[in-house]
């Protein structure tokens, strides 16, 4: 049975994540050479993953970026885009002349998504490492397309037995267009221990 994440733990984790996301927006703006607004709505999923809580959106497939979290607080995180969002993100980022060749456009979009995931996950991981005074870093992100019908099962297998799952919808605003990918963090029990100690020290 899933147990709720203690509110004090979730509030602390939420604050650290939001700070990391703000740092990510600054880095994304520099990398993409366009202003990037970034916000997030965090939802605690509890201490076990329930596939029914996974948001499956429009389209046939979901583009999934996966990053393993390594160090004192092991875990895994996912950044999920719809196929339409990936195309719109490329249009908002690259000149139209660069997107005329479908093969080249696909390759550039693939690289863009990996870098976006790397920037966001690294920003949040760095914030956790600094605030919690622990060693942790993100591995090389992986890119794959998953049929929406298979998404809950695939994600469930990858994050089963993790002690803490936090889901948040990221909101990018780029060139006046809004993108809302889903971010899921699944962390081992050490995450809860570090957050509790941090919460007690700042109380």
Coordinates of C-alpha atoms in Angstrom, one line a residue:
X1 CA 0.0 0.0 0.0
X2 CA 1.3 3.5 -0.9
X3 CA 2.0 5.9 2.0
X4 CA 1.9 9.6 1.7
X5 CA 5.1 11.6 1.9
X6 CA 5.2 13.6 5.1
X7 CA 4.1 17.2 4.4
X8 CA 7.3 18.7 5.9
X9 CA 9.5 16.5 3.7
X10 CA 7.5 17.3 0.6
X11 CA 7.5 21.0 1.3
X12 CA 11.2 21.0 1.8
X13 CA 11.8 19.0 -1.4
X14 CA 9.4 21.2 -3.3
X15 CA 11.3 24.4 -2.4
X16 CA 14.6 22.9 -3.4
X17 CA 13.2 21.6 -6.7
X18 CA 11.7 25.0 -7.5
X19 CA 15.0 26.8 -6.9
X20 CA 16.7 24.2 -9.1
X21 CA 14.1 24.8 -11.8
X22 CA 14.6 28.6 -11.7
X23 CA 18.4 28.0 -12.2
X24 CA 17.5 25.7 -15.1
X25 CA 15.4 28.4 -16.8
X26 CA 18.4 30.8 -16.7
X27 CA 20.7 28.1 -18.3
X28 CA 18.1 27.2 -20.9
X29 CA 17.7 30.8 -21.9
X30 CA 21.5 31.0 -22.5
X31 CA 21.7 27.7 -24.3
X32 CA 18.6 28.2 -26.6
X33 CA 19.3 31.9 -27.1
X34 CA 15.7 32.8 -26.4
X35 CA 14.0 33.9 -23.2
X36 CA 12.7 30.8 -21.3
X37 CA 10.1 31.1 -18.6
X38 CA 9.8 28.0 -16.3
X39 CA 7.4 27.1 -13.6
X40 CA 6.3 23.8 -12.0
X41 CA 3.3 22.4 -10.2
X42 CA 4.5 19.6 -7.8
X43 CA 2.3 16.7 -6.8
X44 CA 3.5 14.1 -4.3
X45 CA 2.7 10.6 -5.6
X46 CA 3.6 8.9 -2.3
X47 CA 6.1 6.3 -1.3
X48 CA 5.1 3.9 -4.0
X49 CA 4.3 4.3 -7.7
X50 CA 0.7 3.9 -8.9
X51 CA 0.6 3.7 -12.6
X52 CA -3.0 5.1 -12.6
X53 CA -1.5 8.4 -11.4
X54 CA 0.7 8.8 -14.5
X55 CA -0.6 11.4 -16.8
X56 CA -0.9 10.1 -20.4
X57 CA -1.6 12.9 -22.8
X58 CA -2.6 13.2 -26.5
X59 CA -1.0 11.4 -29.3
X60 CA 0.1 7.8 -29.9
X61 CA 3.6 8.0 -28.3
X62 CA 5.4 9.8 -25.5
X63 CA 9.0 10.9 -25.9
X64 CA 10.8 9.9 -22.6
X65 CA 14.1 11.3 -21.4
X66 CA 15.5 9.2 -18.6
X67 CA 18.4 10.2 -16.2
X68 CA 19.8 8.0 -13.5
X69 CA 20.7 9.8 -10.3
X70 CA 24.0 8.6 -8.8
X71 CA 25.7 9.1 -5.4
X72 CA 24.5 9.3 -1.8
X73 CA 20.9 9.6 -2.9
X74 CA 20.3 7.2 -5.8
X75 CA 17.2 7.5 -8.0
X76 CA 15.9 8.0 -11.5
X77 CA 14.0 10.8 -13.2
X78 CA 11.9 11.1 -16.3
X79 CA 11.0 14.1 -18.5
X80 CA 8.0 13.2 -20.7
X81 CA 7.0 15.1 -23.8
X82 CA 4.3 14.5 -26.4
X83 CA 5.4 14.1 -30.0
X84 CA 3.7 17.4 -30.8
X85 CA 5.6 19.2 -28.1
X86 CA 8.9 18.0 -29.4
X87 CA 8.1 19.3 -32.9
X88 CA 6.9 22.7 -31.5
X89 CA 10.0 23.0 -29.3
X90 CA 12.2 22.5 -32.4
X91 CA 10.2 25.1 -34.3
X92 CA 10.6 27.6 -31.4
X93 CA 14.3 27.0 -31.2
X94 CA 15.8 26.5 -34.7
X95 CA 15.5 28.7 -37.8
X96 CA 13.0 27.3 -40.4
X97 CA 15.8 26.8 -42.8
X98 CA 17.4 24.3 -40.5
X99 CA 14.3 22.2 -40.3
X100 CA 13.7 21.7 -44.0
X101 CA 15.5 18.4 -44.0
X102 CA 13.4 15.9 -42.0
X103 CA 16.4 13.7 -41.1
X104 CA 18.5 16.7 -40.0
X105 CA 15.5 18.1 -38.1
X106 CA 15.0 14.8 -36.3
X107 CA 18.6 14.6 -35.3
X108 CA 18.7 18.2 -34.0
X109 CA 15.5 17.7 -32.1
X110 CA 16.8 14.6 -30.5
X111 CA 20.0 16.4 -29.4
X112 CA 17.9 19.4 -28.2
X113 CA 15.7 17.2 -26.0
X114 CA 18.7 15.5 -24.4
X115 CA 20.3 18.8 -23.6
X116 CA 17.1 20.2 -22.2
X117 CA 16.7 17.2 -19.9
X118 CA 20.4 17.4 -18.9
X119 CA 20.1 21.1 -18.0
X120 CA 16.9 20.6 -15.9
X121 CA 18.0 17.4 -14.1
X122 CA 21.5 18.8 -13.5
X123 CA 20.1 22.0 -12.1
X124 CA 17.8 20.2 -9.6
X125 CA 20.4 17.6 -8.7
X126 CA 23.0 20.3 -8.0
X127 CA 20.6 22.1 -5.8
X128 CA 19.8 19.0 -3.8
X129 CA 23.6 18.2 -3.4
X130 CA 24.3 21.8 -2.2
X131 CA 21.4 22.1 0.2
X132 CA 21.6 18.6 1.6
X133 CA 25.4 18.5 1.6
X134 CA 25.6 15.2 -0.2
X135 CA 27.3 13.7 -3.2
X136 CA 25.0 13.2 -6.2
X137 CA 25.0 13.7 -9.9
X138 CA 23.0 12.8 -13.0
X139 CA 24.1 10.2 -15.5
X140 CA 24.0 10.6 -19.3
X141 CA 20.3 11.0 -20.3
X142 CA 18.7 8.5 -22.5
X143 CA 16.1 9.2 -25.2
X144 CA 13.3 6.8 -26.3
X145 CA 9.8 6.9 -27.7
X146 CA 7.2 4.8 -25.8
X147 CA 3.7 3.9 -27.0
X148 CA 1.2 5.6 -24.6
X149 CA -0.4 2.3 -23.9
X150 CA 2.9 1.0 -22.6
X151 CA 4.0 4.1 -20.7
X152 CA 2.6 3.3 -17.3
X153 CA 4.0 -0.3 -17.4
X154 CA 7.4 0.9 -18.6
X155 CA 7.8 3.7 -16.0
X156 CA 6.4 1.4 -13.3
X157 CA 9.1 -1.2 -13.9
X158 CA 11.9 1.4 -13.8
X159 CA 10.9 3.0 -10.5
X160 CA 9.4 0.1 -8.5
X161 CA 10.7 -0.2 -5.0
X162 CA 11.8 3.4 -4.9
X163 CA 10.9 5.0 -1.5
X164 CA 9.7 8.4 -2.7
X165 CA 8.0 9.5 -6.0
X166 CA 7.4 13.2 -6.8
X167 CA 5.6 14.2 -10.0
X168 CA 5.5 17.7 -11.4
X169 CA 4.3 19.3 -14.6
X170 CA 6.9 21.7 -15.9
X171 CA 5.7 24.7 -17.8
X172 CA 8.1 26.2 -20.4
X173 CA 7.2 29.5 -22.1
X174 CA 9.4 29.9 -25.2
X175 CA 8.7 32.5 -27.8
X176 CA 5.2 32.9 -26.5
X177 CA 4.4 29.2 -26.7
X178 CA 3.7 27.1 -23.7
X179 CA 5.1 23.5 -23.2
X180 CA 4.0 21.3 -20.3
X181 CA 6.2 18.2 -20.1
X182 CA 5.8 15.9 -17.1
X183 CA 8.7 15.3 -14.7
X184 CA 8.8 12.3 -12.4
X185 CA 11.5 11.8 -9.8
X186 CA 11.7 8.4 -8.0
X187 CA 14.3 8.4 -5.2
X188 CA 15.7 5.7 -2.8
X189 CA 15.0 5.8 1.0
X190 CA 18.2 7.9 1.5
X191 CA 16.3 10.8 0.0
X192 CA 13.8 10.9 2.8
X193 CA 16.5 10.6 5.4
X194 CA 18.5 13.5 4.0
X195 CA 15.4 15.7 3.6
X196 CA 14.3 14.9 7.2
X197 CA 17.7 15.8 8.6
X198 CA 17.8 19.0 6.6
X199 CA 14.3 20.0 7.7
X200 CA 15.2 19.4 11.4
X201 CA 18.4 21.5 11.1
X202 CA 16.7 24.5 9.6
X203 CA 13.6 24.3 11.9

